[in-house]
PDB file of C-alpha atoms in Angstrom:
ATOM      1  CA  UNK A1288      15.282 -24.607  24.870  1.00  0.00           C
ATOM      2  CA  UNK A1289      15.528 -20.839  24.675  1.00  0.00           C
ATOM      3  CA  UNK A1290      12.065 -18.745  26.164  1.00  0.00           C
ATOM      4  CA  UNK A1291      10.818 -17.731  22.991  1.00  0.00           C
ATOM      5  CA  UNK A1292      10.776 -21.146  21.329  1.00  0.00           C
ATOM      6  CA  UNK A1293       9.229 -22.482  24.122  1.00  0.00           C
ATOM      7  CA  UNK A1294       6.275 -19.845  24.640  1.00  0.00           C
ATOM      8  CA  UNK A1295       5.956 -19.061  21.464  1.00  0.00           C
ATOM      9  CA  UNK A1296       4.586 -20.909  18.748  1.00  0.00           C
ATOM     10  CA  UNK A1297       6.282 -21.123  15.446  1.00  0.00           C
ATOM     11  CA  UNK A1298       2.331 -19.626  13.783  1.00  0.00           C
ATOM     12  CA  UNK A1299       3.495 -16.025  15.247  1.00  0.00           C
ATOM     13  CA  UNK A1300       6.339 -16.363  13.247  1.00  0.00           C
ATOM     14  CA  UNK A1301       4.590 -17.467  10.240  1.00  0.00           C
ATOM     15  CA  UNK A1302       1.788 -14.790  10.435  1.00  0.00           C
ATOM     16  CA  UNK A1303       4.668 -12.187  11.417  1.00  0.00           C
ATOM     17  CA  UNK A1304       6.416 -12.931   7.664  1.00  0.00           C
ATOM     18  CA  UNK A1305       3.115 -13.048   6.388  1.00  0.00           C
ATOM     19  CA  UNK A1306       2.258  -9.233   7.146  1.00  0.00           C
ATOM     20  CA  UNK A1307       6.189  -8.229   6.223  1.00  0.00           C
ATOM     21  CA  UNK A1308       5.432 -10.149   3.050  1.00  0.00           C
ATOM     22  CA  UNK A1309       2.108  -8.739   2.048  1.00  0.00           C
ATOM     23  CA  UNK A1310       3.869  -5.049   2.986  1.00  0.00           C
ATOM     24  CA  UNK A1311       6.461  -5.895   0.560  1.00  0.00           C
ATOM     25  CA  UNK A1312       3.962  -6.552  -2.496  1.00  0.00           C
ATOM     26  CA  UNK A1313       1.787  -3.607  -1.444  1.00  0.00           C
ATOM     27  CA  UNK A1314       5.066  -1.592  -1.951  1.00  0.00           C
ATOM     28  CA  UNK A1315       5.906  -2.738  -5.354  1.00  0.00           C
ATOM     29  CA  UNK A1316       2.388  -2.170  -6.358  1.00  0.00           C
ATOM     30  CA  UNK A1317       1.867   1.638  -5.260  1.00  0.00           C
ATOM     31  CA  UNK A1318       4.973   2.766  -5.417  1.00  0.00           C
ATOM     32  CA  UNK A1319       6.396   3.749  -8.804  1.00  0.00           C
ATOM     33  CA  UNK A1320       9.571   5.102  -7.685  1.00  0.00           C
ATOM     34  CA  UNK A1321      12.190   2.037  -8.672  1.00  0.00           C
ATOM     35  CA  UNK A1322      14.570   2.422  -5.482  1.00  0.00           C
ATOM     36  CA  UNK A1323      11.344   2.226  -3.530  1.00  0.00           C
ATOM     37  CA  UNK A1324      10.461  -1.027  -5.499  1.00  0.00           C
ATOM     38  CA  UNK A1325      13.652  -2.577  -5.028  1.00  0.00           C
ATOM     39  CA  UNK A1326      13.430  -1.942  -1.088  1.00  0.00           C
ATOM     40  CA  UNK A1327      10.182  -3.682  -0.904  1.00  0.00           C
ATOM     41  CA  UNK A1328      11.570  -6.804  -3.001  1.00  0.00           C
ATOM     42  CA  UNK A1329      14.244  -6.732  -0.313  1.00  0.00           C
ATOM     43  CA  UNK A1330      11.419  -6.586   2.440  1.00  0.00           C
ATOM     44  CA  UNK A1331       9.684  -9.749   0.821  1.00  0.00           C
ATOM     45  CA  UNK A1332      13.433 -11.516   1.024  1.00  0.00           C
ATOM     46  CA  UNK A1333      13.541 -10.711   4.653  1.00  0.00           C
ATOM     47  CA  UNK A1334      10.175 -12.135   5.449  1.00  0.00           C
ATOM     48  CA  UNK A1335      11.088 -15.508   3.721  1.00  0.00           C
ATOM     49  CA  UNK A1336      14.400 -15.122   5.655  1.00  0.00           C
ATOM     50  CA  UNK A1337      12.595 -14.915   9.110  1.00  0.00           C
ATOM     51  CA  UNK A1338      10.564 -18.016   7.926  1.00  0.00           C
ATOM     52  CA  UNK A1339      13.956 -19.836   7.208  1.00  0.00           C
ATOM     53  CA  UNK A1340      15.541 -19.006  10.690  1.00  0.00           C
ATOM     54  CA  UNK A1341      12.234 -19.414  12.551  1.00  0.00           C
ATOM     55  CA  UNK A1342      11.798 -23.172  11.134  1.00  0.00           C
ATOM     56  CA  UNK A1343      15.306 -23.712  11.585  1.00  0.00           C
ATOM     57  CA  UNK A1344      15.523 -23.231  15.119  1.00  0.00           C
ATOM     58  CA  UNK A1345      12.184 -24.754  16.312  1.00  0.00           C
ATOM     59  CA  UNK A1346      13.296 -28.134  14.410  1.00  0.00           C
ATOM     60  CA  UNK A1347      16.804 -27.896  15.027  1.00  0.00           C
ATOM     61  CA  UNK A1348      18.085 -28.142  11.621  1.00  0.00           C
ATOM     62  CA  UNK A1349      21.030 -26.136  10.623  1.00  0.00           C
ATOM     63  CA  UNK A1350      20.057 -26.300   6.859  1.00  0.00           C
ATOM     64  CA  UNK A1351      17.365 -23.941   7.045  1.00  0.00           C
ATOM     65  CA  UNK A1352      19.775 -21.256   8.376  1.00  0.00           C
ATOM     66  CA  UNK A1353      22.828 -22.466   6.004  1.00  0.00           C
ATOM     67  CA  UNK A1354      19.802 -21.040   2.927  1.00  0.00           C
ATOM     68  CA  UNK A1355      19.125 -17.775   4.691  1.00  0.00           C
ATOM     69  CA  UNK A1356      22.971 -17.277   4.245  1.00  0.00           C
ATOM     70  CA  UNK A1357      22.553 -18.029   0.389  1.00  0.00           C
ATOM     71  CA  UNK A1358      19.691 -16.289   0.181  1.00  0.00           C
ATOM     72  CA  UNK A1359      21.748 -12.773   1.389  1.00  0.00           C
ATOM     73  CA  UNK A1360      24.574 -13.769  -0.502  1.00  0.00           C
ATOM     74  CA  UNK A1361      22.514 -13.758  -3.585  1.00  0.00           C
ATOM     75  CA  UNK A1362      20.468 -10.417  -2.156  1.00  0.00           C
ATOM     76  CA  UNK A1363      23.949  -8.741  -2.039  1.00  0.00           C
ATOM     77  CA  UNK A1364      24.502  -9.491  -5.803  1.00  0.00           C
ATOM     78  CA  UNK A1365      21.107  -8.685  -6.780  1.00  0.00           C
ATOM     79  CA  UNK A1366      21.243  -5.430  -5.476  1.00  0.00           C
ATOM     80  CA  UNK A1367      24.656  -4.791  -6.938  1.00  0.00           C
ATOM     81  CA  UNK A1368      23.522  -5.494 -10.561  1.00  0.00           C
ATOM     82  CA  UNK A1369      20.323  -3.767  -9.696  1.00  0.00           C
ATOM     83  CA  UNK A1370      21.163  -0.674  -8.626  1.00  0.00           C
ATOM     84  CA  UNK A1371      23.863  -0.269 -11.943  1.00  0.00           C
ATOM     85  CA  UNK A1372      20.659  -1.128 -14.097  1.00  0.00           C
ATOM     86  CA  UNK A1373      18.630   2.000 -11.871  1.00  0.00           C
ATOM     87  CA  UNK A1374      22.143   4.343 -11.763  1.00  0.00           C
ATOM     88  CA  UNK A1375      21.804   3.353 -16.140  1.00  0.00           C
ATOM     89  CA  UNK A1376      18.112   4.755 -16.173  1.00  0.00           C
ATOM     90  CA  UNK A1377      18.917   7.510 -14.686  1.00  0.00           C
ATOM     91  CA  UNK A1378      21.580   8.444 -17.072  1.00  0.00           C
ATOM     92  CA  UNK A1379      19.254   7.939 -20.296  1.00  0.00           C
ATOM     93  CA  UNK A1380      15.794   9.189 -18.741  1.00  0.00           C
ATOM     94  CA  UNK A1381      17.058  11.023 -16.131  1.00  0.00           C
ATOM     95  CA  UNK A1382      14.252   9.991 -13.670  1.00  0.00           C
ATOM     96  CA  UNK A1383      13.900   6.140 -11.439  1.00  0.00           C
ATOM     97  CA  UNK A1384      10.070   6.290 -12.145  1.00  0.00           C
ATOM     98  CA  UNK A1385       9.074   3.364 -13.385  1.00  0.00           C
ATOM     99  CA  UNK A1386       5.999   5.025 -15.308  1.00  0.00           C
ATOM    100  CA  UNK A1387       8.787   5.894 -17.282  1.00  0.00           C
ATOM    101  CA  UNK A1388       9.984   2.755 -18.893  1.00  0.00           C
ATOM    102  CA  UNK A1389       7.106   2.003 -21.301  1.00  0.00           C
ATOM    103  CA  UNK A1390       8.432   0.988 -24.316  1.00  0.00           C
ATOM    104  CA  UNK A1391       7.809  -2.782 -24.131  1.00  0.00           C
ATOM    105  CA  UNK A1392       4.062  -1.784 -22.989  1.00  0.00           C
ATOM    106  CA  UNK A1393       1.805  -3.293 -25.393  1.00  0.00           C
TER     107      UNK A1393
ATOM    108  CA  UNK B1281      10.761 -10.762  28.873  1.00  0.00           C
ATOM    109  CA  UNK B1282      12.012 -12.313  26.126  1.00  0.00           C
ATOM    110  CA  UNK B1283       8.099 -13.104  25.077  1.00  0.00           C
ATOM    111  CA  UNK B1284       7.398  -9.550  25.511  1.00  0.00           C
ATOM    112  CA  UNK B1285      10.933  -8.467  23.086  1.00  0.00           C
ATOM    113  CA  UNK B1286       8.949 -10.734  20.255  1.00  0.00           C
ATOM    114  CA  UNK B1287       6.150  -8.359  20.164  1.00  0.00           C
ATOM    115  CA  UNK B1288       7.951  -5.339  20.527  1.00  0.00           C
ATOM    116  CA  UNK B1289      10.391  -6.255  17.679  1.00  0.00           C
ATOM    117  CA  UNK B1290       7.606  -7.440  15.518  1.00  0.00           C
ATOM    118  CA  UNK B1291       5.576  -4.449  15.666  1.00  0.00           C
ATOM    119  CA  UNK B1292       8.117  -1.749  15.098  1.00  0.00           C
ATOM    120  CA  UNK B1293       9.131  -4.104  11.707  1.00  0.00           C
ATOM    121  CA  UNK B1294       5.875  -4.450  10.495  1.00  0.00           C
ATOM    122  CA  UNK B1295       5.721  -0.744  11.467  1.00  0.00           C
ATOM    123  CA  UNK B1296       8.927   0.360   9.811  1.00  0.00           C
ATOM    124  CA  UNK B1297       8.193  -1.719   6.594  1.00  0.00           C
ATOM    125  CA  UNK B1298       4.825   0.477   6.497  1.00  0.00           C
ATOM    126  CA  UNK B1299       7.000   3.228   6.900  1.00  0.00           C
ATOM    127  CA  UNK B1300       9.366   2.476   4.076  1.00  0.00           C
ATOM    128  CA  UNK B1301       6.615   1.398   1.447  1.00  0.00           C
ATOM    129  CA  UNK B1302       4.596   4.670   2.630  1.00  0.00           C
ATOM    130  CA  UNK B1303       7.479   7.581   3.100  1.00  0.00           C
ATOM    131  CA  UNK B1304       8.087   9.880   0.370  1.00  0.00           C
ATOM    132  CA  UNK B1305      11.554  10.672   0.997  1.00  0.00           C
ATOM    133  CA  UNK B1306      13.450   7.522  -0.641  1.00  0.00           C
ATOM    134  CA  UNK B1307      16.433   8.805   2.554  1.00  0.00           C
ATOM    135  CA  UNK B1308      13.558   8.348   4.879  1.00  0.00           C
ATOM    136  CA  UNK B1309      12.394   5.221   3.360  1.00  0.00           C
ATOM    137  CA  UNK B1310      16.155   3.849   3.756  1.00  0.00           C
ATOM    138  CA  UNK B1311      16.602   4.833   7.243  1.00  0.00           C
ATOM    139  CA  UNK B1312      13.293   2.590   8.087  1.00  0.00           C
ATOM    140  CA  UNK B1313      14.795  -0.221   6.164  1.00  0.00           C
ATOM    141  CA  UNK B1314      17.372  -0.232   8.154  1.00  0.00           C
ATOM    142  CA  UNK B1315      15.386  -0.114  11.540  1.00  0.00           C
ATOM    143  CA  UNK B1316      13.477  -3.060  10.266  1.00  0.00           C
ATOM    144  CA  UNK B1317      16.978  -4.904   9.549  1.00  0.00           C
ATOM    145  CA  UNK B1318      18.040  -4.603  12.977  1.00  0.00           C
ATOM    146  CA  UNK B1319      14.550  -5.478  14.122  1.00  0.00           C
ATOM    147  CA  UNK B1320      15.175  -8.877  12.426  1.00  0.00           C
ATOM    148  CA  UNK B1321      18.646  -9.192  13.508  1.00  0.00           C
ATOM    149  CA  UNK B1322      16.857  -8.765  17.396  1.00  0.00           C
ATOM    150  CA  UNK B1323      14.612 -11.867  15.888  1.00  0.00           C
ATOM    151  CA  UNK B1324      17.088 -13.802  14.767  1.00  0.00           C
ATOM    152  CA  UNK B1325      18.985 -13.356  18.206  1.00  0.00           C
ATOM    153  CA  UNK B1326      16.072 -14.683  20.207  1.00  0.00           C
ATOM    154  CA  UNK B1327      15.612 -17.688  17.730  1.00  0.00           C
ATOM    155  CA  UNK B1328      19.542 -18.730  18.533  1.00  0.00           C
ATOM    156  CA  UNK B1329      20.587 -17.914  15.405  1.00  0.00           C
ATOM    157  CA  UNK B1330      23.642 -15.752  16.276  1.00  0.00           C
ATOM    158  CA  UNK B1331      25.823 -16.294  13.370  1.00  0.00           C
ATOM    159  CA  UNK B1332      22.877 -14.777  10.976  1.00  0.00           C
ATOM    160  CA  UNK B1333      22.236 -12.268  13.560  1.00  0.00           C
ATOM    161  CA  UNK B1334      25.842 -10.708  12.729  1.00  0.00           C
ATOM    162  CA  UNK B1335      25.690 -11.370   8.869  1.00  0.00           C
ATOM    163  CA  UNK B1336      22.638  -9.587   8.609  1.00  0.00           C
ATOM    164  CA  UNK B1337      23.668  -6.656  10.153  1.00  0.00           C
ATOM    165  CA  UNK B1338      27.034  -7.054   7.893  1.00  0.00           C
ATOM    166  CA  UNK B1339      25.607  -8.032   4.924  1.00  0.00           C
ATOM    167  CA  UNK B1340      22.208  -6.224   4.688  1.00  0.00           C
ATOM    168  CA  UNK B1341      22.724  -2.991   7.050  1.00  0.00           C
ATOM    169  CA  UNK B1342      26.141  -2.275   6.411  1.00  0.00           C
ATOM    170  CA  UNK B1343      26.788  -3.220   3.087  1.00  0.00           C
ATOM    171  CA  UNK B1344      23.366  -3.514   1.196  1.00  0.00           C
ATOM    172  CA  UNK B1345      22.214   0.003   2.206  1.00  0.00           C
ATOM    173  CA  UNK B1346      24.895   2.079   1.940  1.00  0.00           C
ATOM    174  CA  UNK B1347      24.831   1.303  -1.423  1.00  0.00           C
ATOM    175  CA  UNK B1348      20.870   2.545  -1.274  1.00  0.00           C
ATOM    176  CA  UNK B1349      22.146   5.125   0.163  1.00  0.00           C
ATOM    177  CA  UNK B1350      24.698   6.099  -1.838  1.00  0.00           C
ATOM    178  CA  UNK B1351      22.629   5.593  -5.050  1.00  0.00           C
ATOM    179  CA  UNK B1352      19.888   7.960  -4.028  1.00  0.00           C
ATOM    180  CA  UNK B1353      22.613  11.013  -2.843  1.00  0.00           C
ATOM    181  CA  UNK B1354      23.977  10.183  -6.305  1.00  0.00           C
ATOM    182  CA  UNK B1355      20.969  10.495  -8.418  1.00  0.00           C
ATOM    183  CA  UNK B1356      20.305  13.966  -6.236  1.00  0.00           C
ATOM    184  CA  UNK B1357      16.020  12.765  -6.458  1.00  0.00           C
ATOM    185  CA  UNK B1358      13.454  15.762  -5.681  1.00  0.00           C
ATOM    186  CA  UNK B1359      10.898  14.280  -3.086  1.00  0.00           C
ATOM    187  CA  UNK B1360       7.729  15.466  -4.943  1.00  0.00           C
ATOM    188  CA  UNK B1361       9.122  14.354  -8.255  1.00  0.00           C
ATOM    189  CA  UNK B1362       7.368  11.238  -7.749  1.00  0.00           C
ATOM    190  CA  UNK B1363       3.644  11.153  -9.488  1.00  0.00           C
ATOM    191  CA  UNK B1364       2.854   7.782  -7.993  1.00  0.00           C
ATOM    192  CA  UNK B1365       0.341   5.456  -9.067  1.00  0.00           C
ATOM    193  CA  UNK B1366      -3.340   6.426  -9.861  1.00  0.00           C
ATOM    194  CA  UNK B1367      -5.462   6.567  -7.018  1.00  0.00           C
ATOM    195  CA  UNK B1368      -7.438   3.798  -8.425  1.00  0.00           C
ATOM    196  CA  UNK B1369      -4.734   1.581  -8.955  1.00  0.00           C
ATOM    197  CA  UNK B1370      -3.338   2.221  -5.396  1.00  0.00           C
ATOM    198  CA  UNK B1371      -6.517   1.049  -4.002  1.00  0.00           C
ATOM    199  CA  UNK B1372      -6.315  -2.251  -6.214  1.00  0.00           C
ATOM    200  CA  UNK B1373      -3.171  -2.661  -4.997  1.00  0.00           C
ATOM    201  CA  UNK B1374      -3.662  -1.927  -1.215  1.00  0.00           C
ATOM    202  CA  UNK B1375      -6.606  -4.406  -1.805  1.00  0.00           C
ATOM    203  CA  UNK B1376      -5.175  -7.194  -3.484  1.00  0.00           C
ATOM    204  CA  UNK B1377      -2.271  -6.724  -0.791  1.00  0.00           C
ATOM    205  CA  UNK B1378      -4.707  -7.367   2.150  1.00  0.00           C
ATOM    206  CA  UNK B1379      -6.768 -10.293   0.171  1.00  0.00           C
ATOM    207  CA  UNK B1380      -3.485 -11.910  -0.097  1.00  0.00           C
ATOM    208  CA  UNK B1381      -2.744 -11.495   3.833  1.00  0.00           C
ATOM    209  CA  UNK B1382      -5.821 -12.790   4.565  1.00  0.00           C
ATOM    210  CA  UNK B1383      -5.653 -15.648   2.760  1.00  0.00           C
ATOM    211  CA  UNK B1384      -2.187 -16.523   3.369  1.00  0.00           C
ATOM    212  CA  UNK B1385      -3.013 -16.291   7.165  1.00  0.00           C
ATOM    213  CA  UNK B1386      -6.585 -17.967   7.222  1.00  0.00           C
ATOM    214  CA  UNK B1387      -4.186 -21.322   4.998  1.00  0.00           C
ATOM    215  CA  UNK B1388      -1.327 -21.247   7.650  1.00  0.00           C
ATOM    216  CA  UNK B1389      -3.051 -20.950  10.739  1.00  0.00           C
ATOM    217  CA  UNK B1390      -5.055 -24.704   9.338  1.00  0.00           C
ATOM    218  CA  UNK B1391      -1.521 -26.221   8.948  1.00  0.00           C
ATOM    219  CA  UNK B1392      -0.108 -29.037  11.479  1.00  0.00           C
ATOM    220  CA  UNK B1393       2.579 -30.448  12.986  1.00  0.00           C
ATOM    221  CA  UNK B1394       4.367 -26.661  13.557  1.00  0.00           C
ATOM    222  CA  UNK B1395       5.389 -27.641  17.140  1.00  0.00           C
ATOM    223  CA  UNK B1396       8.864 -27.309  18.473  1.00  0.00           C
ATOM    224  CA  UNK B1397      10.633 -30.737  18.500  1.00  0.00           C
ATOM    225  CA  UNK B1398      11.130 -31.973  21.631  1.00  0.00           C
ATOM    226  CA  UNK B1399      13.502 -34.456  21.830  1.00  0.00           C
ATOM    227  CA  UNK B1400      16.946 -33.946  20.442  1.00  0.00           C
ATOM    228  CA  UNK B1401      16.634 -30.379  20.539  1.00  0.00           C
ATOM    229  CA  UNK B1402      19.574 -28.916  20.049  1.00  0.00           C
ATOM    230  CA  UNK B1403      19.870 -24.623  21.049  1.00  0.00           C
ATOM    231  CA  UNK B1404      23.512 -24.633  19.717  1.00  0.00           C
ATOM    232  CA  UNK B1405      22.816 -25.000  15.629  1.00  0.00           C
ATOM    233  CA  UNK B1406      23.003 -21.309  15.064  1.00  0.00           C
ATOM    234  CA  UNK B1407      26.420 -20.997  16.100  1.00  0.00           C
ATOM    235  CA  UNK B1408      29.792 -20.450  13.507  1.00  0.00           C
ATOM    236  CA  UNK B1409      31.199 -24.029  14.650  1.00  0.00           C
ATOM    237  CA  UNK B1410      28.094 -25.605  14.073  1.00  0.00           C
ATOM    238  CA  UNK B1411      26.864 -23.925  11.043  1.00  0.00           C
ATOM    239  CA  UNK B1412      30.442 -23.763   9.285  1.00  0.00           C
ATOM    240  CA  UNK B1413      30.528 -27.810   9.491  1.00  0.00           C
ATOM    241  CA  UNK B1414      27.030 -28.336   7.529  1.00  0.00           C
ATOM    242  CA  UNK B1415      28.302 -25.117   5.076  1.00  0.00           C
ATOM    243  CA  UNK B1416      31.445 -26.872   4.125  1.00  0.00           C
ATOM    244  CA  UNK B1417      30.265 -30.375   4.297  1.00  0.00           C
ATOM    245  CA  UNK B1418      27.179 -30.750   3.123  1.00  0.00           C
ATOM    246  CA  UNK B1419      26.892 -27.527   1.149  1.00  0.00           C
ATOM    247  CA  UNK B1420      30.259 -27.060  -0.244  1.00  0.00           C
ATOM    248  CA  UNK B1421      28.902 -26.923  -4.343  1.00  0.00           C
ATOM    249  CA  UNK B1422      26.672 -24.414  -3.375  1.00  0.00           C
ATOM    250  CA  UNK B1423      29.304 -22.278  -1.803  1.00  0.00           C
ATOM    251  CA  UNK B1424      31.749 -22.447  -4.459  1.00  0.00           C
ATOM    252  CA  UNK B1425      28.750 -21.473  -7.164  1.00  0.00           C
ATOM    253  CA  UNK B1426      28.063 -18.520  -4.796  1.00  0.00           C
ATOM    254  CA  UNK B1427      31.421 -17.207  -5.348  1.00  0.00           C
ATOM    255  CA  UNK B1428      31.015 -17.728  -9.148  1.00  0.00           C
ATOM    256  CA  UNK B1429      27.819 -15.457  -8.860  1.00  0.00           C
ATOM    257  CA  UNK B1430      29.131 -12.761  -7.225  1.00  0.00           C
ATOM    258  CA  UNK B1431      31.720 -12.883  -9.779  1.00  0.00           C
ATOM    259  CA  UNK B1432      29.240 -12.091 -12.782  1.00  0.00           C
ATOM    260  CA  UNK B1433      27.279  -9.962 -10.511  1.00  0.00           C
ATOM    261  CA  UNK B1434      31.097  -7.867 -10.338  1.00  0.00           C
ATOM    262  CA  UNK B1435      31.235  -7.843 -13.428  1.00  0.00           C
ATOM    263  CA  UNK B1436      27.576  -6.988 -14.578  1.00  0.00           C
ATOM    264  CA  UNK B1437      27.821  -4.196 -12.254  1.00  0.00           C
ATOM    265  CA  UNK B1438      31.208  -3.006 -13.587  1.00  0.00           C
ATOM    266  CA  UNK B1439      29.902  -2.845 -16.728  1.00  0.00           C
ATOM    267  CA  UNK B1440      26.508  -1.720 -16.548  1.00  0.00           C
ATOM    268  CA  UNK B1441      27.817   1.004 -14.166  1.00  0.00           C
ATOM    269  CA  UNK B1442      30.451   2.236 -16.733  1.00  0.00           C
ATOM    270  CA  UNK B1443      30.329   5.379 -18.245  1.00  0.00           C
ATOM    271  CA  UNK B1444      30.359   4.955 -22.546  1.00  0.00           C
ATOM    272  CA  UNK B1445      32.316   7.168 -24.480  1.00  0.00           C
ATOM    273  CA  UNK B1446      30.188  10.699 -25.445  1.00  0.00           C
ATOM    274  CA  UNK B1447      27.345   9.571 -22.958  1.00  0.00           C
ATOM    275  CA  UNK B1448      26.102  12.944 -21.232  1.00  0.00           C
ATOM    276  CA  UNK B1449      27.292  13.534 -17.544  1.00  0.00           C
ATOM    277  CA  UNK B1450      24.796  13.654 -14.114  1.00  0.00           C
TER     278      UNK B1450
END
């Protein structure tokens, strides 16, 4: 059993995703530039990606880590499509704010 | 020493997340992000999980942002273009941010049965043998479907990313 599994408990972990988590929705609340936005979301991922590893490896199931490698494989495609759909803003509004893109407000 | 690496690599994520959410240069904000990647790939290292260790620097810190990067020296942004939110709104949001912390935090820390397993512990499950047996065994549909979505996702990017016929130039 590797030192940090054995002196620490798997709470730290938890409470350390927490925090990265709760950064990740104060980002996409504030922040109203969209590349900004999208980094946070990617923050949040992390966090439940730390989770996945942590749980994994204190109860010695491979599973856990076999979904963290889905969940970046689907990261990498979300980003892909993501950043065409910011790159296509751009080109008709010619800013990434999000303040921008009101048209389906009320 | 490896206890004292945890807390070390957990506070300069949590501090370079803060730093990317709070940065005004988007550049800036992507050079954090990638600090707090390899932060995590240090976690992931001292949870025996080398295999994710390398895809995550692969995956998310090669490939993932360079294409940030690449997007924002494409789209040429002016730092103090950015209005932001209200400063009323930012407060709700820094607000509702921490409420959700603390609850999150004051729930997990009541839950049980979080203890390492004991017997039948196994340090080796994080390796490419190990890991490529359950992938292909146990998770083979799942793999195949991946492929199938990055497929579409090629394809949605190809053709969102397109330029149409008389559209105006950057």
């Amino acid at each position: 059993m590797s030192d940090v599994i054995a002196n620490i408990p798997v709470n730290y972990y938890v409470f350390f995703a927490t925090a990265l988590f709760c950064i990740g929705v104060v980002g996409v609340l504030t922040r109203r530039n969209s590349l900004i936005v999208f980094m946070s979301v990617e923050i949040m991922l992390n966090a439940v990606n730390v989770l996945f590893v942590a749980f994994s490896s204190y109860k010695s199931d491979p599973a856990g880590q076999v979904f963290v490698f889905f969940i970046m494989a689907v990261a990498a495609a979300e980003v892909a499509v993501g950043l065409a759909i910011i790159v296509m803003i751009y080109r008709n509004l010619r800013t990434v704010d999000t303040g921008a893109l009101n048209h389906l407000k009320w | 020493m490896a206890v004292q690496l945890f807390y070390f690599l957990s506070a300069l994520a949590v501090l370079s997340a803060l730093m990317v959410v709070f940065s005004r240069n988007p550049v800036h904000s992507v050079l954090y992000l990638i600090l707090m990647f390899f932060c995590l790939t240090g976690h992931y290292i001292l949870l025996n999980a080398q295999f994710l260790a390398i895809v995550n620097i692969i995956v998310y810190a090669g490939a993932i942002m360079v294409l940030f990067l690449f997007v924002i020296m494409f789209l040429n942004l002016k730092t103090d273009a950015e209005k932001g939110q209200p400063p009323l709104m930012k407060f709700i949001a820094v607000i509702s941010g921490g409420l959700l912390l603390v609850v999150m935090v004051s729930i997990l820390s009541k839950v049980s049965n979080m203890e390492a397993k004991k017997e039948g512990f196994d340090s080796q499950i994080g390796l490419v043998e190990n890991l490529g047996k359950v992938l292909y065994k146990d998770y083979l549909l799942p793999f195949e479907l991946a492929s199938i979505l990055f497929l579409a996702a090629m394809v949605g990017a190809v053709m969102l990313g397109k330029r149409e016929a008389g559209e105006r130039h950057f």
